[in-house]
GROMACS .gro file of C-alpha atoms in nm:
model
  322
    1MET     CA    1   6.730  -7.888   3.001
    2THR     CA    2   6.989  -7.612   2.984
    3ILE     CA    3   6.985  -7.240   3.044
    4ASP     CA    4   7.120  -7.014   2.790
    5SER     CA    5   7.212  -6.659   2.824
    6LYS     CA    6   7.172  -6.365   2.583
    7LYS     CA    7   7.355  -6.023   2.639
    8ILE     CA    8   7.178  -5.726   2.530
    9HIS     CA    9   7.292  -5.381   2.512
   10TYR     CA   10   7.094  -5.035   2.445
   11THR     CA   11   7.208  -4.658   2.449
   12LEU     CA   12   6.914  -4.403   2.417
   13ASP     CA   13   6.858  -4.061   2.503
   14ILE     CA   14   6.520  -3.982   2.665
   15PRO     CA   15   6.306  -3.738   2.475
   16GLU     CA   16   6.184  -3.412   2.657
   17LYS     CA   17   5.814  -3.528   2.624
   18TYR     CA   18   5.871  -3.758   2.893
   19ALA     CA   19   5.972  -3.533   3.162
   20SER     CA   20   5.816  -3.572   3.499
   21GLU     CA   21   5.749  -3.952   3.442
   22ARG     CA   22   5.888  -4.227   3.623
   23LEU     CA   23   6.210  -4.381   3.482
   24ASP     CA   24   6.090  -4.740   3.458
   25GLN     CA   25   5.761  -4.637   3.294
   26THR     CA   26   5.957  -4.431   3.030
   27LEU     CA   27   6.179  -4.721   2.948
   28ALA     CA   28   5.885  -4.951   2.922
   29LYS     CA   29   5.744  -4.721   2.651
   30LEU     CA   30   6.077  -4.683   2.479
   31LEU     CA   31   6.143  -5.046   2.488
   32PRO     CA   32   5.821  -5.204   2.422
   33ASP     CA   33   5.928  -5.573   2.375
   34TYR     CA   34   6.023  -5.575   2.741
   35SER     CA   35   5.770  -5.545   3.038
   36ARG     CA   36   5.789  -5.277   3.296
   37THR     CA   37   5.846  -5.545   3.572
   38LEU     CA   38   6.161  -5.682   3.379
   39ILE     CA   39   6.300  -5.321   3.321
   40LYS     CA   40   6.244  -5.241   3.697
   41GLU     CA   41   6.462  -5.547   3.788
   42TRP     CA   42   6.719  -5.420   3.554
   43ILE     CA   43   6.735  -5.073   3.721
   44GLU     CA   44   6.731  -5.211   4.060
   45SER     CA   45   7.007  -5.473   3.980
   46GLY     CA   46   7.228  -5.176   3.837
   47ALA     CA   47   7.230  -5.270   3.491
   48VAL     CA   48   7.077  -4.951   3.383
   49LEU     CA   49   7.276  -4.636   3.401
   50VAL     CA   50   7.132  -4.263   3.372
   51ASN     CA   51   7.402  -4.022   3.280
   52GLY     CA   52   7.658  -4.273   3.401
   53SER     CA   53   7.521  -4.348   3.735
   54SER     CA   54   7.276  -4.616   3.858
   55THR     CA   55   6.964  -4.494   4.020
   56LYS     CA   56   6.602  -4.611   4.134
   57ALA     CA   57   6.316  -4.716   3.914
   58LYS     CA   58   6.093  -4.423   4.077
   59THR     CA   59   6.342  -4.160   3.952
   60THR     CA   60   6.170  -3.873   3.784
   61ILE     CA   61   6.277  -3.807   3.437
   62LYS     CA   62   6.368  -3.451   3.326
   63GLY     CA   63   6.416  -3.512   2.953
   64GLY     CA   64   6.746  -3.540   2.786
   65GLU     CA   65   6.911  -3.803   3.015
   66HIS     CA   66   7.151  -4.054   2.825
   67VAL     CA   67   7.077  -4.408   2.925
   68THR     CA   68   7.280  -4.716   2.885
   69ILE     CA   69   7.168  -5.081   2.949
   70ASP     CA   70   7.373  -5.369   2.971
   71VAL     CA   71   7.221  -5.705   3.096
   72THR     CA   72   7.250  -6.074   3.045
   73LEU     CA   73   6.896  -6.183   2.952
   74LYS     CA   74   6.790  -6.527   3.075
   75THR     CA   75   6.622  -6.717   2.806
   76GLN     CA   76   6.357  -6.971   2.903
   77ALA     CA   77   6.444  -7.340   2.973
   78GLN     CA   78   6.539  -7.530   2.656
   79TRP     CA   79   6.251  -7.782   2.646
   80GLU     CA   80   6.265  -8.049   2.370
   81ALA     CA   81   6.091  -7.990   2.049
   82GLN     CA   82   5.866  -8.272   1.978
   83ALA     CA   83   5.656  -8.378   1.668
   84ILE     CA   84   5.324  -8.374   1.828
   85PRO     CA   85   5.026  -8.306   1.583
   86LEU     CA   86   4.869  -7.962   1.652
   87ARG     CA   87   4.513  -7.842   1.550
   88ILE     CA   88   4.585  -7.467   1.438
   89GLU     CA   89   4.286  -7.257   1.404
   90TYR     CA   90   4.461  -6.953   1.278
   91GLU     CA   91   4.826  -6.837   1.232
   92ASP     CA   92   5.016  -6.523   1.122
   93ASP     CA   93   5.357  -6.374   1.213
   94THR     CA   94   5.228  -6.252   1.542
   95LEU     CA   95   5.006  -6.512   1.712
   96ILE     CA   96   4.868  -6.880   1.685
   97ILE     CA   97   4.526  -7.004   1.803
   98VAL     CA   98   4.546  -7.347   1.889
   99ASN     CA   99   4.270  -7.604   1.945
  100LYS     CA  100   4.384  -7.822   2.232
  101PRO     CA  101   4.261  -8.174   2.247
  102VAL     CA  102   4.139  -8.360   2.558
  103GLY     CA  103   4.442  -8.533   2.733
  104LEU     CA  104   4.712  -8.285   2.615
  105VAL     CA  105   4.892  -8.113   2.902
  106VAL     CA  106   4.990  -7.748   2.821
  107HIS     CA  107   5.313  -7.713   2.994
  108PRO     CA  108   5.582  -7.956   3.137
  109GLY     CA  109   5.574  -8.000   3.510
  110ALA     CA  110   5.581  -8.252   3.792
  111GLY     CA  111   5.463  -8.589   3.631
  112ASN     CA  112   5.469  -8.439   3.264
  113ALA     CA  113   5.828  -8.355   3.172
  114ASP     CA  114   5.742  -8.362   2.797
  115GLN     CA  115   5.471  -8.461   2.528
  116THR     CA  116   5.299  -8.130   2.607
  117LEU     CA  117   5.133  -7.859   2.391
  118LEU     CA  118   5.463  -7.652   2.468
  119ASN     CA  119   5.696  -7.928   2.326
  120ALA     CA  120   5.469  -7.951   2.010
  121LEU     CA  121   5.479  -7.559   1.959
  122LEU     CA  122   5.858  -7.569   1.976
  123HIS     CA  123   5.869  -7.825   1.700
  124HIS     CA  124   5.607  -7.599   1.489
  125ALA     CA  125   5.786  -7.284   1.567
  126SER     CA  126   6.150  -7.298   1.699
  127GLU     CA  127   6.156  -6.914   1.759
  128LEU     CA  128   5.900  -6.954   2.046
  129GLN     CA  129   6.213  -7.085   2.255
  130ALA     CA  130   6.304  -6.723   2.330
  131LEU     CA  131   5.954  -6.645   2.472
  132PRO     CA  132   5.827  -6.725   2.834
  133ARG     CA  133   5.649  -7.063   2.841
  134ALA     CA  134   5.694  -7.062   2.464
  135GLY     CA  135   5.453  -6.783   2.405
  136ILE     CA  136   5.169  -6.958   2.577
  137ILE     CA  137   4.942  -6.685   2.738
  138HIS     CA  138   4.699  -6.892   2.932
  139ARG     CA  139   4.628  -7.248   3.015
  140LEU     CA  140   4.366  -7.518   3.006
  141ASP     CA  141   4.346  -7.819   3.230
  142LYS     CA  142   4.472  -8.142   3.081
  143ASP     CA  143   4.113  -8.281   3.019
  144THR     CA  144   3.976  -7.944   2.926
  145SER     CA  145   3.950  -7.900   2.541
  146GLY     CA  146   3.945  -7.590   2.342
  147LEU     CA  147   4.113  -7.270   2.216
  148LEU     CA  148   4.444  -7.117   2.335
  149VAL     CA  149   4.644  -6.831   2.218
  150VAL     CA  150   5.012  -6.830   2.163
  151ALA     CA  151   5.234  -6.529   2.098
  152LYS     CA  152   5.519  -6.561   1.856
  153THR     CA  153   5.691  -6.214   1.930
  154PRO     CA  154   5.791  -6.042   2.266
  155ALA     CA  155   5.572  -5.761   2.159
  156ALA     CA  156   5.283  -5.977   2.104
  157TYR     CA  157   5.335  -6.156   2.449
  158LYS     CA  158   5.325  -5.842   2.619
  159HIS     CA  159   5.024  -5.694   2.435
  160ILE     CA  160   4.816  -6.019   2.474
  161SER     CA  161   4.912  -6.075   2.848
  162LEU     CA  162   4.813  -5.713   2.920
  163GLN     CA  163   4.477  -5.791   2.779
  164LEU     CA  164   4.440  -6.097   2.985
  165LYS     CA  165   4.552  -5.876   3.293
  166LYS     CA  166   4.297  -5.599   3.210
  167ARG     CA  167   4.023  -5.874   3.190
  168SER     CA  168   3.964  -5.784   2.815
  169LEU     CA  169   4.055  -6.116   2.663
  170LEU     CA  170   3.753  -6.289   2.560
  171ARG     CA  171   3.730  -6.682   2.670
  172GLU     CA  172   3.399  -6.836   2.642
  173TYR     CA  173   3.321  -7.212   2.738
  174GLN     CA  174   3.057  -7.465   2.712
  175ALA     CA  175   2.984  -7.700   2.993
  176ILE     CA  176   2.737  -7.973   3.080
  177VAL     CA  177   2.658  -7.960   3.457
  178CYS     CA  178   2.447  -8.160   3.674
  179GLY     CA  179   2.104  -8.046   3.771
  180THR     CA  180   1.847  -7.829   3.576
  181MET     CA  181   1.936  -7.448   3.618
  182ILE     CA  182   1.672  -7.203   3.549
  183SER     CA  183   1.847  -6.900   3.470
  184GLY     CA  184   2.202  -6.747   3.414
  185GLY     CA  185   2.412  -6.555   3.677
  186THR     CA  186   2.744  -6.455   3.798
  187ILE     CA  187   2.952  -6.629   4.057
  188ASP     CA  188   3.188  -6.396   4.225
  189ALA     CA  189   3.395  -6.612   4.494
  190PRO     CA  190   3.741  -6.599   4.571
  191LEU     CA  191   3.961  -6.891   4.511
  192ASP     CA  192   4.268  -7.047   4.689
  193ARG     CA  193   4.460  -7.367   4.752
  194HIS     CA  194   4.246  -7.617   4.937
  195PRO     CA  195   4.382  -7.600   5.299
  196LEU     CA  196   4.409  -7.983   5.336
  197GLN     CA  197   4.432  -8.100   4.968
  198ARG     CA  198   4.696  -7.890   4.798
  199THR     CA  199   4.627  -8.014   4.445
  200ARG     CA  200   4.268  -7.885   4.472
  201ARG     CA  201   4.140  -7.535   4.474
  202ALA     CA  202   3.847  -7.395   4.699
  203VAL     CA  203   3.626  -7.106   4.775
  204MET     CA  204   3.808  -6.912   5.046
  205ASP     CA  205   3.764  -6.559   5.187
  206THR     CA  206   4.137  -6.532   5.180
  207GLY     CA  207   4.195  -6.612   4.817
  208LYS     CA  208   4.223  -6.423   4.505
  209PRO     CA  209   3.913  -6.261   4.319
  210ALA     CA  210   3.741  -6.490   4.080
  211VAL     CA  211   3.450  -6.412   3.860
  212THR     CA  212   3.252  -6.637   3.628
  213HIS     CA  213   2.954  -6.545   3.436
  214TYR     CA  214   2.722  -6.801   3.290
  215ARG     CA  215   2.406  -6.846   3.101
  216VAL     CA  216   2.174  -7.138   3.012
  217ALA     CA  217   2.214  -7.262   2.670
  218GLU     CA  218   1.989  -7.595   2.681
  219LYS     CA  219   1.795  -7.776   2.936
  220PHE     CA  220   1.757  -8.145   2.973
  221ARG     CA  221   1.561  -8.372   3.231
  222ALA     CA  222   1.850  -8.349   3.511
  223HIS     CA  223   2.143  -8.151   3.342
  224THR     CA  224   2.205  -7.828   3.178
  225ARG     CA  225   2.438  -7.705   2.891
  226LEU     CA  226   2.588  -7.383   2.988
  227LYS     CA  227   2.771  -7.109   2.813
  228LEU     CA  228   3.023  -6.954   3.060
  229GLN     CA  229   3.267  -6.634   3.013
  230LEU     CA  230   3.572  -6.597   3.254
  231GLU     CA  231   3.621  -6.254   3.384
  232THR     CA  232   3.934  -6.392   3.585
  233GLY     CA  233   4.129  -6.689   3.508
  234ARG     CA  234   4.210  -6.888   3.840
  235THR     CA  235   4.312  -7.258   3.832
  236HIS     CA  236   4.011  -7.478   3.792
  237GLN     CA  237   3.785  -7.156   3.826
  238ILE     CA  238   3.490  -7.292   3.623
  239ARG     CA  239   3.508  -7.631   3.778
  240VAL     CA  240   3.535  -7.505   4.145
  241HIS     CA  241   3.254  -7.232   4.089
  242MET     CA  242   3.024  -7.486   3.951
  243ALA     CA  243   3.066  -7.714   4.245
  244HIS     CA  244   3.018  -7.439   4.465
  245ILE     CA  245   2.681  -7.348   4.370
  246HIS     CA  246   2.603  -7.725   4.357
  247HIS     CA  247   2.587  -7.783   3.987
  248PRO     CA  248   2.919  -7.944   3.940
  249ILE     CA  249   3.039  -8.024   3.581
  250VAL     CA  250   2.959  -8.378   3.456
  251GLY     CA  251   3.243  -8.628   3.470
  252ASP     CA  252   3.468  -8.385   3.670
  253PRO     CA  253   3.683  -8.642   3.847
  254VAL     CA  254   3.796  -8.383   4.129
  255TYR     CA  255   3.489  -8.182   4.192
  256GLY     CA  256   3.209  -8.361   4.034
  257GLY     CA  257   3.097  -8.590   4.325
  258ARG     CA  258   2.884  -8.891   4.247
  259ILE     CA  259   2.694  -8.925   3.916
  260GLN     CA  260   2.349  -8.821   3.939
  261LEU     CA  261   2.085  -9.025   3.752
  262ALA     CA  262   1.734  -8.927   3.719
  263LYS     CA  263   1.453  -9.154   3.757
  264GLY     CA  264   1.342  -9.320   3.430
  265ILE     CA  265   1.636  -9.208   3.219
  266THR     CA  266   1.730  -9.392   2.897
  267PRO     CA  267   1.971  -9.671   2.939
  268GLU     CA  268   2.169  -9.496   2.680
  269LEU     CA  269   2.215  -9.204   2.876
  270LYS     CA  270   2.283  -9.392   3.198
  271GLN     CA  271   2.593  -9.572   3.021
  272ALA     CA  272   2.691  -9.243   2.863
  273LEU     CA  273   2.712  -9.062   3.194
  274LYS     CA  274   2.891  -9.350   3.349
  275ASN     CA  275   3.160  -9.349   3.055
  276PHE     CA  276   3.240  -8.992   3.057
  277GLN     CA  277   3.537  -8.983   3.253
  278ARG     CA  278   3.656  -8.621   3.216
  279GLN     CA  279   3.506  -8.282   3.282
  280ALA     CA  280   3.240  -8.179   3.021
  281LEU     CA  281   3.409  -7.862   2.976
  282HIS     CA  282   3.524  -7.708   2.641
  283ALA     CA  283   3.675  -7.356   2.554
  284PHE     CA  284   3.461  -7.299   2.240
  285ALA     CA  285   3.527  -6.916   2.174
  286LEU     CA  286   3.808  -6.670   2.199
  287GLY     CA  287   3.841  -6.312   2.129
  288LEU     CA  288   4.130  -6.049   2.148
  289ILE     CA  289   4.272  -5.719   2.001
  290HIS     CA  290   4.538  -5.822   1.742
  291PRO     CA  291   4.863  -5.682   1.856
  292VAL     CA  292   4.972  -5.532   1.537
  293THR     CA  293   4.618  -5.440   1.344
  294ASP     CA  294   4.459  -5.340   1.664
  295GLU     CA  295   4.142  -5.509   1.534
  296PHE     CA  296   3.924  -5.739   1.731
  297MET     CA  297   3.915  -6.081   1.613
  298ARG     CA  298   3.725  -6.377   1.755
  299TRP     CA  299   3.739  -6.756   1.677
  300GLU     CA  300   3.485  -7.030   1.765
  301ILE     CA  301   3.496  -7.410   1.726
  302GLU     CA  302   3.234  -7.683   1.767
  303LEU     CA  303   3.212  -7.903   2.074
  304PRO     CA  304   3.471  -8.214   2.065
  305GLU     CA  305   3.324  -8.554   1.958
  306ASP     CA  306   3.262  -8.684   2.302
  307MET     CA  307   3.076  -8.385   2.443
  308ALA     CA  308   2.867  -8.363   2.129
  309GLN     CA  309   2.767  -8.707   2.150
  310LEU     CA  310   2.672  -8.673   2.529
  311VAL     CA  311   2.464  -8.365   2.440
  312GLN     CA  312   2.274  -8.573   2.172
  313THR     CA  313   2.233  -8.853   2.420
  314LEU     CA  314   2.082  -8.588   2.675
  315ARG     CA  315   1.849  -8.460   2.418
  316ASN     CA  316   1.720  -8.801   2.319
  317ASP     CA  317   1.651  -8.875   2.675
  318TYR     CA  318   1.479  -8.535   2.730
  319LYS     CA  319   1.246  -8.627   2.431
  320THR     CA  320   1.125  -8.948   2.608
  321ALA     CA  321   1.023  -8.744   2.905
  322THR     CA  322   0.820  -8.496   2.736
   0.00000   0.00000   0.00000
């Protein structure tokens, strides 16, 4: 892994219409490919000169100022491009919608140096190397399947990331949970690292806000299929929230607890539940405002084979009880 650098240079005159605005806000509008946070870092480091002098991000613009920017922009780590099959649901010059399979890690990290979705994306589109996390906007756990959006340009990355921040990026999931739920609802419970087990998350008053909406899609004898929508996107959010209300996701090895078997269930369902070794959670729908056309676009995919088979087995068992 190596780190490359890229020198960039800008000269511009600030139009009069930006008078009374902050310098960092104005430059973020004039240079839409770069975030305001990054531009603020440039200003504070002295890489931005206004009329030949360094200044502060909060400096008020009068209009007509001459600005020069000279900065060495660090690009992302040079991860290896690897020929890993991708399931692409949609692609244009701006973004990619990927259907991530179960077992594929999204981003290299501890214990997963390569063979990730990021490595596969770099093989598919080498220009993603210049973007943060190869353009990956959000993540899914290794054993959660479903849709992810990947930006292909700096402007698209900024645009879609802002939608994520403003909670307007639509992310819908299906899950099979333990217990029969009567109706839908909303879980509003802040999440943070578990105080003793650092790889887990837990509901804690000191945590970051986390909101999950859910509705009942199908009831079984002792399980429920839910459709869930994320308002926030904390690590393990749905898994922790469902365990918190005592309806853990089937197969979840971390938050699921012991397998719950109802009396009189069919041998087929009993075996299916014991054999399901990953959380029964699938990101089935994704929606966003297209960064170029400003049109709302939505994608939806079917359940993966293992979850679809489990649902059918639950249905068959339910019929025997009615």
